[in-house]
PDB file of C-alpha atoms in Angstrom:
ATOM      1  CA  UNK A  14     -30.001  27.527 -28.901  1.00 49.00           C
ATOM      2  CA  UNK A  15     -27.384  26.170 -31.602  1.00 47.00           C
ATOM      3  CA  UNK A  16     -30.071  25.834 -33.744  1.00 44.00           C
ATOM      4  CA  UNK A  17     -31.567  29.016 -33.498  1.00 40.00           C
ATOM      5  CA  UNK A  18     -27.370  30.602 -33.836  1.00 43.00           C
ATOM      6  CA  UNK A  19     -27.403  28.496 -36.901  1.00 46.00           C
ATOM      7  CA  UNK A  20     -30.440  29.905 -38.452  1.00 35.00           C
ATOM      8  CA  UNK A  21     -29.525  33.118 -37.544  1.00 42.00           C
ATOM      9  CA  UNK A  22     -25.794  32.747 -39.190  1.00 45.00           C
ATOM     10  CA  UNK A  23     -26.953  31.312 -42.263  1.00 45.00           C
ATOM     11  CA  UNK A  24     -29.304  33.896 -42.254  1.00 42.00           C
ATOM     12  CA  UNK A  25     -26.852  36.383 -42.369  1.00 45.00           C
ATOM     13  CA  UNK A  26     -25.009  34.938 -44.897  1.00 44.00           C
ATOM     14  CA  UNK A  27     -27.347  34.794 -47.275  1.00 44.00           C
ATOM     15  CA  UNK A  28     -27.790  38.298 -46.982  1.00 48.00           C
ATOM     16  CA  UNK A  29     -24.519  38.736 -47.654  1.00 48.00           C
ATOM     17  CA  UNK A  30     -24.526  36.746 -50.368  1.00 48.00           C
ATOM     18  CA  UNK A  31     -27.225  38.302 -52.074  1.00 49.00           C
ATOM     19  CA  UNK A  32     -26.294  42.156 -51.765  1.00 51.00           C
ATOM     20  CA  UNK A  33     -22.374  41.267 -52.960  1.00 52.00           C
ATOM     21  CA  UNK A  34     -22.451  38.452 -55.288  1.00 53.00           C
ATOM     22  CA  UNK A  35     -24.423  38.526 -58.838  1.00 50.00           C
ATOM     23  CA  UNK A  36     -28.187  37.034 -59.623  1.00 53.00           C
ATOM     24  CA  UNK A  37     -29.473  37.158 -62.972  1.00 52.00           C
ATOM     25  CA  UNK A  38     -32.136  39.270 -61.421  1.00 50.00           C
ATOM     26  CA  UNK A  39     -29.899  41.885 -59.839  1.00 70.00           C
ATOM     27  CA  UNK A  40     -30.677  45.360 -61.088  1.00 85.00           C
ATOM     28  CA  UNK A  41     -28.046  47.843 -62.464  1.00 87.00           C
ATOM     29  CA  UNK A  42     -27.725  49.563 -59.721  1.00 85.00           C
ATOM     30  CA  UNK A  43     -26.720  46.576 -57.831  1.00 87.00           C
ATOM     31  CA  UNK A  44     -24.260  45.419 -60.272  1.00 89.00           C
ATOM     32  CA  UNK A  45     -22.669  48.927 -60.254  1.00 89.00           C
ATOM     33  CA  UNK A  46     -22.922  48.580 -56.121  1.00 88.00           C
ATOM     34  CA  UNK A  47     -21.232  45.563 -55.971  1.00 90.00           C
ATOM     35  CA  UNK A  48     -18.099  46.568 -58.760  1.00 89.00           C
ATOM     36  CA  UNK A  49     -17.742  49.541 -56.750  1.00 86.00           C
ATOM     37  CA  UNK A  50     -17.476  47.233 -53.571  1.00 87.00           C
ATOM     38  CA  UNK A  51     -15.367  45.645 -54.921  1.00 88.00           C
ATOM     39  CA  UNK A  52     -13.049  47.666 -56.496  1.00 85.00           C
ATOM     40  CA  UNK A  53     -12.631  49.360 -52.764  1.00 81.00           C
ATOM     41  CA  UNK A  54     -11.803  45.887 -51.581  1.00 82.00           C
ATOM     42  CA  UNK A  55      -8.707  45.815 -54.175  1.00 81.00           C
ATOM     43  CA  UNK A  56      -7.728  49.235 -53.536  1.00 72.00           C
ATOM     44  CA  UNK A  57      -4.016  49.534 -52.601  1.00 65.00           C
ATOM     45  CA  UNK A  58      -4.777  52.099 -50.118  1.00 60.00           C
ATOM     46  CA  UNK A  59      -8.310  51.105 -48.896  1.00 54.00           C
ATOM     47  CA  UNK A  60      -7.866  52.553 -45.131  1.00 54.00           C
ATOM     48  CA  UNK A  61      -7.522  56.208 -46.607  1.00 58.00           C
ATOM     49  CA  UNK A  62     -11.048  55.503 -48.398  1.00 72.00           C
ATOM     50  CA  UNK A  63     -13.069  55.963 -45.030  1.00 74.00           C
ATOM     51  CA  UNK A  64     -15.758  57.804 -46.416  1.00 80.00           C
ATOM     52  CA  UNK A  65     -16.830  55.278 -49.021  1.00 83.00           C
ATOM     53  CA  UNK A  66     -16.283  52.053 -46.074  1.00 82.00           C
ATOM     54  CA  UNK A  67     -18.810  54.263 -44.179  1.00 83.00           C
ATOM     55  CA  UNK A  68     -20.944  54.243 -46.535  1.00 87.00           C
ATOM     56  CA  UNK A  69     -21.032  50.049 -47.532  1.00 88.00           C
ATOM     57  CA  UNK A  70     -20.987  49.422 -43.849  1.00 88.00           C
ATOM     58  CA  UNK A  71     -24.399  51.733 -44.274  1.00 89.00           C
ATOM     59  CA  UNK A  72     -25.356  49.423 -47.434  1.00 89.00           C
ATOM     60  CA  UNK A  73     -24.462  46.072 -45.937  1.00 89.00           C
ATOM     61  CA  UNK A  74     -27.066  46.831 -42.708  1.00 90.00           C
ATOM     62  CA  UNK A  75     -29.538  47.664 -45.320  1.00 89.00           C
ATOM     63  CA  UNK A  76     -29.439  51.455 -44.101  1.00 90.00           C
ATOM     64  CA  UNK A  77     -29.520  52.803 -47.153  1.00 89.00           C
ATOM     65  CA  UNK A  78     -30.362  51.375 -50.686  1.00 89.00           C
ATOM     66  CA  UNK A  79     -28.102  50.555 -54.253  1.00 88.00           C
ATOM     67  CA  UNK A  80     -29.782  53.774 -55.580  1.00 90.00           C
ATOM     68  CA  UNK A  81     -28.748  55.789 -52.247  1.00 89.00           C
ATOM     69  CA  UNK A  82     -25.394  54.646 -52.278  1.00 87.00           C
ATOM     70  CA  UNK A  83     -24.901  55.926 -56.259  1.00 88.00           C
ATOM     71  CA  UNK A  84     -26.517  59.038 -55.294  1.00 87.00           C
ATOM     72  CA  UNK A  85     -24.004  59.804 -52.310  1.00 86.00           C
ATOM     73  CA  UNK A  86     -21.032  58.554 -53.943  1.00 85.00           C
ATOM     74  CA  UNK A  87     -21.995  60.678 -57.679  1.00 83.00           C
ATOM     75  CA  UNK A  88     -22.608  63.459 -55.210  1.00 82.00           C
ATOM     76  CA  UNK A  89     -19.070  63.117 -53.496  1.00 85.00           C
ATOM     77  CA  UNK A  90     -15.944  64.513 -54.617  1.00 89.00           C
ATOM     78  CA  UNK A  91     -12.907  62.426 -55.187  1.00 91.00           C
ATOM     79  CA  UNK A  92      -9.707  63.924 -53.605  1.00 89.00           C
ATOM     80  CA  UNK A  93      -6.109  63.170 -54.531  1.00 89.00           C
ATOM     81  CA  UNK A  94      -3.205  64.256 -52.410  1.00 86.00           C
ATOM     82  CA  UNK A  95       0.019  63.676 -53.723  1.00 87.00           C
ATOM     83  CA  UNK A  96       3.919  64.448 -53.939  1.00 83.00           C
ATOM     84  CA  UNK A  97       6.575  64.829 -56.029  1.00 88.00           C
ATOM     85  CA  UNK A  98       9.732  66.377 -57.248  1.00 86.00           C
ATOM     86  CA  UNK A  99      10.815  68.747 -60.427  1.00 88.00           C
ATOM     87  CA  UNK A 100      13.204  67.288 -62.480  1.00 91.00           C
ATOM     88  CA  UNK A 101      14.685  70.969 -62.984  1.00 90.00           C
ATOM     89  CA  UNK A 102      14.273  73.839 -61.025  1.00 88.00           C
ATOM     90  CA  UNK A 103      11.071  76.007 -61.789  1.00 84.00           C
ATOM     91  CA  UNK A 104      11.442  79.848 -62.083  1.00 86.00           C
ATOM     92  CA  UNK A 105       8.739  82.516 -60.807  1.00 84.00           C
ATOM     93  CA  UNK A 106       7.863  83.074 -64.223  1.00 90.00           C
ATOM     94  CA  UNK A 107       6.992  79.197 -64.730  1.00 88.00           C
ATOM     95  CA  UNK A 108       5.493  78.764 -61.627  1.00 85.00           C
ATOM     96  CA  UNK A 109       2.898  81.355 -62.644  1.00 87.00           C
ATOM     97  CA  UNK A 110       2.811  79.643 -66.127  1.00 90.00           C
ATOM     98  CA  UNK A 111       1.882  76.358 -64.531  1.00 86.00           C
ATOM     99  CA  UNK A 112      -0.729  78.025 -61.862  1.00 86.00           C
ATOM    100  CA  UNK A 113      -2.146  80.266 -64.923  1.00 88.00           C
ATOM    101  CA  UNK A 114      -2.931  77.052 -66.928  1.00 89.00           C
ATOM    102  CA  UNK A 115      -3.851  74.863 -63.782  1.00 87.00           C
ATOM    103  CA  UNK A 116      -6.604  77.732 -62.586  1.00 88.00           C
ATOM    104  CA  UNK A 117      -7.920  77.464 -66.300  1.00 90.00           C
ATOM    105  CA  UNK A 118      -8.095  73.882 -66.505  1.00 91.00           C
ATOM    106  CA  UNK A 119      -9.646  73.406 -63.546  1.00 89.00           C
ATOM    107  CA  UNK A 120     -12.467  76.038 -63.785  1.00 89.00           C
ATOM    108  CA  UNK A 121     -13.298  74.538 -67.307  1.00 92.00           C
ATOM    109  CA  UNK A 122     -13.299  70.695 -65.257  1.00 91.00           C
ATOM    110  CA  UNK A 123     -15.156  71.897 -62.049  1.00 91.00           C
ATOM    111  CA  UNK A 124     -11.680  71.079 -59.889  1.00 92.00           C
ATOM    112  CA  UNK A 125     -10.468  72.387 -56.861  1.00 89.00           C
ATOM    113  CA  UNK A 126      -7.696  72.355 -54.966  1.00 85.00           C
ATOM    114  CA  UNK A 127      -3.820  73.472 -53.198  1.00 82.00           C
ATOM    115  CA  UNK A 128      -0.264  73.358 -55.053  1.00 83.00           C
ATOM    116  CA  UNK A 129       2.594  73.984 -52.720  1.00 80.00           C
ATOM    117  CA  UNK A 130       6.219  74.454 -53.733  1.00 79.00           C
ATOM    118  CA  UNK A 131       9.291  74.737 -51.855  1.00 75.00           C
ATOM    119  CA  UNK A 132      12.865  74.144 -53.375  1.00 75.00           C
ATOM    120  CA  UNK A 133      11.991  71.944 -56.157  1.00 80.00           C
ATOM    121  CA  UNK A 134       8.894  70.041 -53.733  1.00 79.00           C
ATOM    122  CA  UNK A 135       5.625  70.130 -55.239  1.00 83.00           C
ATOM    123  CA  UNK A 136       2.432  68.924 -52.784  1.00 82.00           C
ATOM    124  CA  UNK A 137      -1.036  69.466 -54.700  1.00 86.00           C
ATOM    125  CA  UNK A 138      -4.622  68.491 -53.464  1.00 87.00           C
ATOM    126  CA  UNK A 139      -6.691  67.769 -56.716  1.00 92.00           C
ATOM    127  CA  UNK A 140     -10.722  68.007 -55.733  1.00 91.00           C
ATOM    128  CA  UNK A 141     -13.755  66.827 -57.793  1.00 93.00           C
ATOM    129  CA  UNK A 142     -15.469  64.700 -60.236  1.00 92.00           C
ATOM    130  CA  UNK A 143     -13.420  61.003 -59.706  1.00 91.00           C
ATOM    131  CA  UNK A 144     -13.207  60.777 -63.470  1.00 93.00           C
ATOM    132  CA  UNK A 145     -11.789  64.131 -64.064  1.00 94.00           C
ATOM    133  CA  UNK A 146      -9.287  63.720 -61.012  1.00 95.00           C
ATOM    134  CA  UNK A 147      -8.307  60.631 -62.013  1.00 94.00           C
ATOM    135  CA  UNK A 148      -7.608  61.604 -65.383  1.00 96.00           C
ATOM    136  CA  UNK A 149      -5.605  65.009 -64.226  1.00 95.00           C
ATOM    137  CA  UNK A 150      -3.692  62.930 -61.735  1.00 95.00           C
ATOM    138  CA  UNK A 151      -2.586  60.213 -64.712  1.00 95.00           C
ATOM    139  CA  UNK A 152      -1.197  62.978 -66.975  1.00 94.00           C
ATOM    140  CA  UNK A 153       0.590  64.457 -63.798  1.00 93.00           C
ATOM    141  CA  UNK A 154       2.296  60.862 -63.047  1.00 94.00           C
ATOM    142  CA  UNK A 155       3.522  60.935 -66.962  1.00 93.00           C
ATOM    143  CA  UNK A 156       4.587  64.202 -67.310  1.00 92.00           C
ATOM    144  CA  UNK A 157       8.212  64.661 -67.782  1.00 91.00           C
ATOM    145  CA  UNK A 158       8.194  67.776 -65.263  1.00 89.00           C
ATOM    146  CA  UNK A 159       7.797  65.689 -62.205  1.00 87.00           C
ATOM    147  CA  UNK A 160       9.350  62.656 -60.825  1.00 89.00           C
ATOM    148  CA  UNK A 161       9.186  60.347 -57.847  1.00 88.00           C
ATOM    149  CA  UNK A 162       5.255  61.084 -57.576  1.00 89.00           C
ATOM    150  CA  UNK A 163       3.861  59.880 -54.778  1.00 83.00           C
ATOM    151  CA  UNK A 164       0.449  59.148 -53.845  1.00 85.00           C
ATOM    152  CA  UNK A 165      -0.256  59.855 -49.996  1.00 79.00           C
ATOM    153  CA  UNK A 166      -4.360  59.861 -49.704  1.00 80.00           C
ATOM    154  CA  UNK A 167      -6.905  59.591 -52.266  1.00 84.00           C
ATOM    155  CA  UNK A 168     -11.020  58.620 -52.376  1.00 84.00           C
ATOM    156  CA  UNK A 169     -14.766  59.563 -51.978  1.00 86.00           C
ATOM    157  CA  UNK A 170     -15.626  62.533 -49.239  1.00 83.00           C
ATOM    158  CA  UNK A 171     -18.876  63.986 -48.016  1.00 80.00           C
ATOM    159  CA  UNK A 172     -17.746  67.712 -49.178  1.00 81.00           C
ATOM    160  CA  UNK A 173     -15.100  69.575 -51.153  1.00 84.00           C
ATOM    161  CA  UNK A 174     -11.886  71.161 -48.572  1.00 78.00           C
ATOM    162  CA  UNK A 175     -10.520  73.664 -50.809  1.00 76.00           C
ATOM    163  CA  UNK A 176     -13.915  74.109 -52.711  1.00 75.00           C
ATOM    164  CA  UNK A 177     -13.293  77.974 -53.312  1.00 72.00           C
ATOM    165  CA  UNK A 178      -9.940  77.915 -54.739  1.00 72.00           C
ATOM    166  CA  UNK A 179      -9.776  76.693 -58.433  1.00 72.00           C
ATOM    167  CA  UNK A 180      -6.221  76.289 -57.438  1.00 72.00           C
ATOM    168  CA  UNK A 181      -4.269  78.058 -54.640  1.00 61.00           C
ATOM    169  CA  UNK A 182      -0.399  78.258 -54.850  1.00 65.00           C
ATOM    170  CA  UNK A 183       1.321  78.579 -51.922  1.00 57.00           C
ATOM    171  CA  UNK A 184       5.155  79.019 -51.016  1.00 58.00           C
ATOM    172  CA  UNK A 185       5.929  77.214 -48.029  1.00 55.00           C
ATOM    173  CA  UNK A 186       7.130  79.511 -45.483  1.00 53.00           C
ATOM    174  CA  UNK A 187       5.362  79.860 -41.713  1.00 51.00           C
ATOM    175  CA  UNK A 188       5.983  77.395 -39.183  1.00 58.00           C
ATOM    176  CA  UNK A 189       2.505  76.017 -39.508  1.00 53.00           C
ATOM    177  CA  UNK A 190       3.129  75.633 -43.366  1.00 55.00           C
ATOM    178  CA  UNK A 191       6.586  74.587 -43.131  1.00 59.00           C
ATOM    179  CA  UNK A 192       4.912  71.625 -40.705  1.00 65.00           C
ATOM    180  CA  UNK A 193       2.415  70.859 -42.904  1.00 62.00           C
ATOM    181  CA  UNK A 194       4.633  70.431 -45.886  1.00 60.00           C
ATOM    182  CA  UNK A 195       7.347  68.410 -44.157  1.00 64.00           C
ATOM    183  CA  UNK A 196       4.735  65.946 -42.675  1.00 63.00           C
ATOM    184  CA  UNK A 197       3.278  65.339 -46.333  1.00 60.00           C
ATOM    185  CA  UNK A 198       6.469  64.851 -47.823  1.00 57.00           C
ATOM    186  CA  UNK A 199       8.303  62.412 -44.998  1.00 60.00           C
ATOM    187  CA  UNK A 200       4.759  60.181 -45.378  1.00 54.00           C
ATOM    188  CA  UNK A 201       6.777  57.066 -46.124  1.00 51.00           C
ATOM    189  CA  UNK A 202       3.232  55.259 -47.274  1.00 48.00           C
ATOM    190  CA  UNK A 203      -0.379  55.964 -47.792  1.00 45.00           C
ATOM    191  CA  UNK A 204      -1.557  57.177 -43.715  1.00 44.00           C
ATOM    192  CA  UNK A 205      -4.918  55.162 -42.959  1.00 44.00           C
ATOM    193  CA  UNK A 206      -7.977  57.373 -42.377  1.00 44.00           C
ATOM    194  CA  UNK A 207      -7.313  59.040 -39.299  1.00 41.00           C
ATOM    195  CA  UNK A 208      -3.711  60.141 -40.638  1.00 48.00           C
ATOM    196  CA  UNK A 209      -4.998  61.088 -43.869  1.00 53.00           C
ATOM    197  CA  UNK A 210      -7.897  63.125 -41.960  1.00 58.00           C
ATOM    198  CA  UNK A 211      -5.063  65.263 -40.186  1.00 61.00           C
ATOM    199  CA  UNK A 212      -2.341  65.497 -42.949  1.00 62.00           C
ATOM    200  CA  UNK A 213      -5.784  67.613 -44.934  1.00 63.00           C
ATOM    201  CA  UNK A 214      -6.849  69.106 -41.962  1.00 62.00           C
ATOM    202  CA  UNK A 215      -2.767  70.561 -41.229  1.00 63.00           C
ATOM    203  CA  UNK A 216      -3.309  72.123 -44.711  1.00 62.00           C
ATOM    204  CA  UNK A 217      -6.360  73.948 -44.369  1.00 59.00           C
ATOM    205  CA  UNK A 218      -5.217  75.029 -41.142  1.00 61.00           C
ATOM    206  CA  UNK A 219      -1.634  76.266 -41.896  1.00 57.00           C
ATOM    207  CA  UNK A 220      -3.812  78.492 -45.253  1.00 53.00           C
ATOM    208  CA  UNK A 221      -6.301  79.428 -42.948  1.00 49.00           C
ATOM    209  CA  UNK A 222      -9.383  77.972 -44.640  1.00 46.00           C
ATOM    210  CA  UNK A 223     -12.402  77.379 -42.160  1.00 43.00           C
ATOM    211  CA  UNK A 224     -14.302  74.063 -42.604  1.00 43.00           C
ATOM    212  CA  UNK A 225     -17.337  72.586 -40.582  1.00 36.00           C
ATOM    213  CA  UNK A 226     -16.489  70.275 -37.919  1.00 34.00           C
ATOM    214  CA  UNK A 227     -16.297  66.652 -39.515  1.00 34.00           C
ATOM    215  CA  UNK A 228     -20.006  65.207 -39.844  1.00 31.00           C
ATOM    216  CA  UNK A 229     -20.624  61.210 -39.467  1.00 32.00           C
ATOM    217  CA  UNK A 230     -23.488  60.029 -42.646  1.00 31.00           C
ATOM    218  CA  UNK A 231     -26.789  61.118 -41.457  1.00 32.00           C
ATOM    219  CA  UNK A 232     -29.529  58.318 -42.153  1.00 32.00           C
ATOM    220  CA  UNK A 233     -31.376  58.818 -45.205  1.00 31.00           C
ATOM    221  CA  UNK A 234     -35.079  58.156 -45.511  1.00 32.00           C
ATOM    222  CA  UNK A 235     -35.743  55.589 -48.062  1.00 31.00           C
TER     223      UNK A 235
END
């Protein structure tokens, strides 16, 4: 029987082994597979990234292949939900400045999302390609408008949440909003994925946008 437990655990192993650690014959898809894997291993938040954790948990039981994996996660938006504070107040006129050139920015850069505002509180939702998000979100962390930035959820998801709003501004008032806002803001640090799940959810329901019930991966057919 220990025998046979051995086998089996070394077994195992080696599987391990070979899908997450390099071979001169590994293909580029598994090289990209495994950097990806392992940049979600370093991530300082990797509980909010449930989506992509589904999906290696998929790749390490050989459900789904290095090509799958690259298709799903190319396929997936990238999400960033953040908050911060305005160094000065912001008038009605430069709020509408900032949502005029946010709506055309993100239409040219195939982004979605939510700003809210409430005495000098900003709380945005940034939706799309990873690249482009992450890019947006760096020049938002620099820019001179904005201080104590805070990032509260970010990572890979199955589908877009605010997907037909190139960028929705909202002034917090409504108990549901003014809930929804507060609970964003008092997030002390990043909320693993259950928390994260509900502070997006609290948004979409305090704006009233209808979404699907939440769908676990379907298998895919290789």
């Amino acid at each position: 029987m220990s025998i046979l437990k051995n086998f089996h655990t070394q077994s195992a192993t080696a599987a391990y082994r070979q899908q997450m650690f390099p071979s001169p014959l590994d293909t580029e898809a598994q090289c990209r597979v495994r950097d990806w894997a392992a940049d979600l291993a370093a991530a300082s938040t990797p509980h909010a990234r449930h989506y992509e954790h589904q999906l290696l948990s998929r790749y390490q039981r050989q459900e789904v292949s290095c090509e799958q994996v690259l298709t799903l996660l190319d396929a997936s938006p990238y999400h960033v939900l953040y908050r911060s504070h305005a160094t000065r107040p912001f008038s009605e006129a430069q709020l509408q400045e900032l949502l005029a050139a946010a709506r055309s920015y993100n239409t040219r850069h195939h982004l979605t999302g939510l700003l809210l505002h409430s005495n000098g509180c900003f709380v945005q939702v940034l939706e799309g390609p990873k690249a482009v998000v992450q890019a947006l979100y760096a020049r938002i962390q620099q820019d001179a408008r904005h201080t104590h930035v805070v990032t509260v959820s970010e990572g890979h998801g199955p589908k877009r949440r605010f997907g037909n709003w190139d960028m929705a501004l909202g002034r917090v008032a409504g108990s549901a909003v003014v809930r929804a806002f507060e609970t964003v803001l008092l997030q002390e640090e990043a909320p693993d994925a259950f928390a994260s799940d509900r502070l997006l959810s609290a948004l979409l329901q305090a704006f009233d946008v209808h979404q699907p019930p939440p769908t676990s991966l379907a298998p895919l057919r290789r």
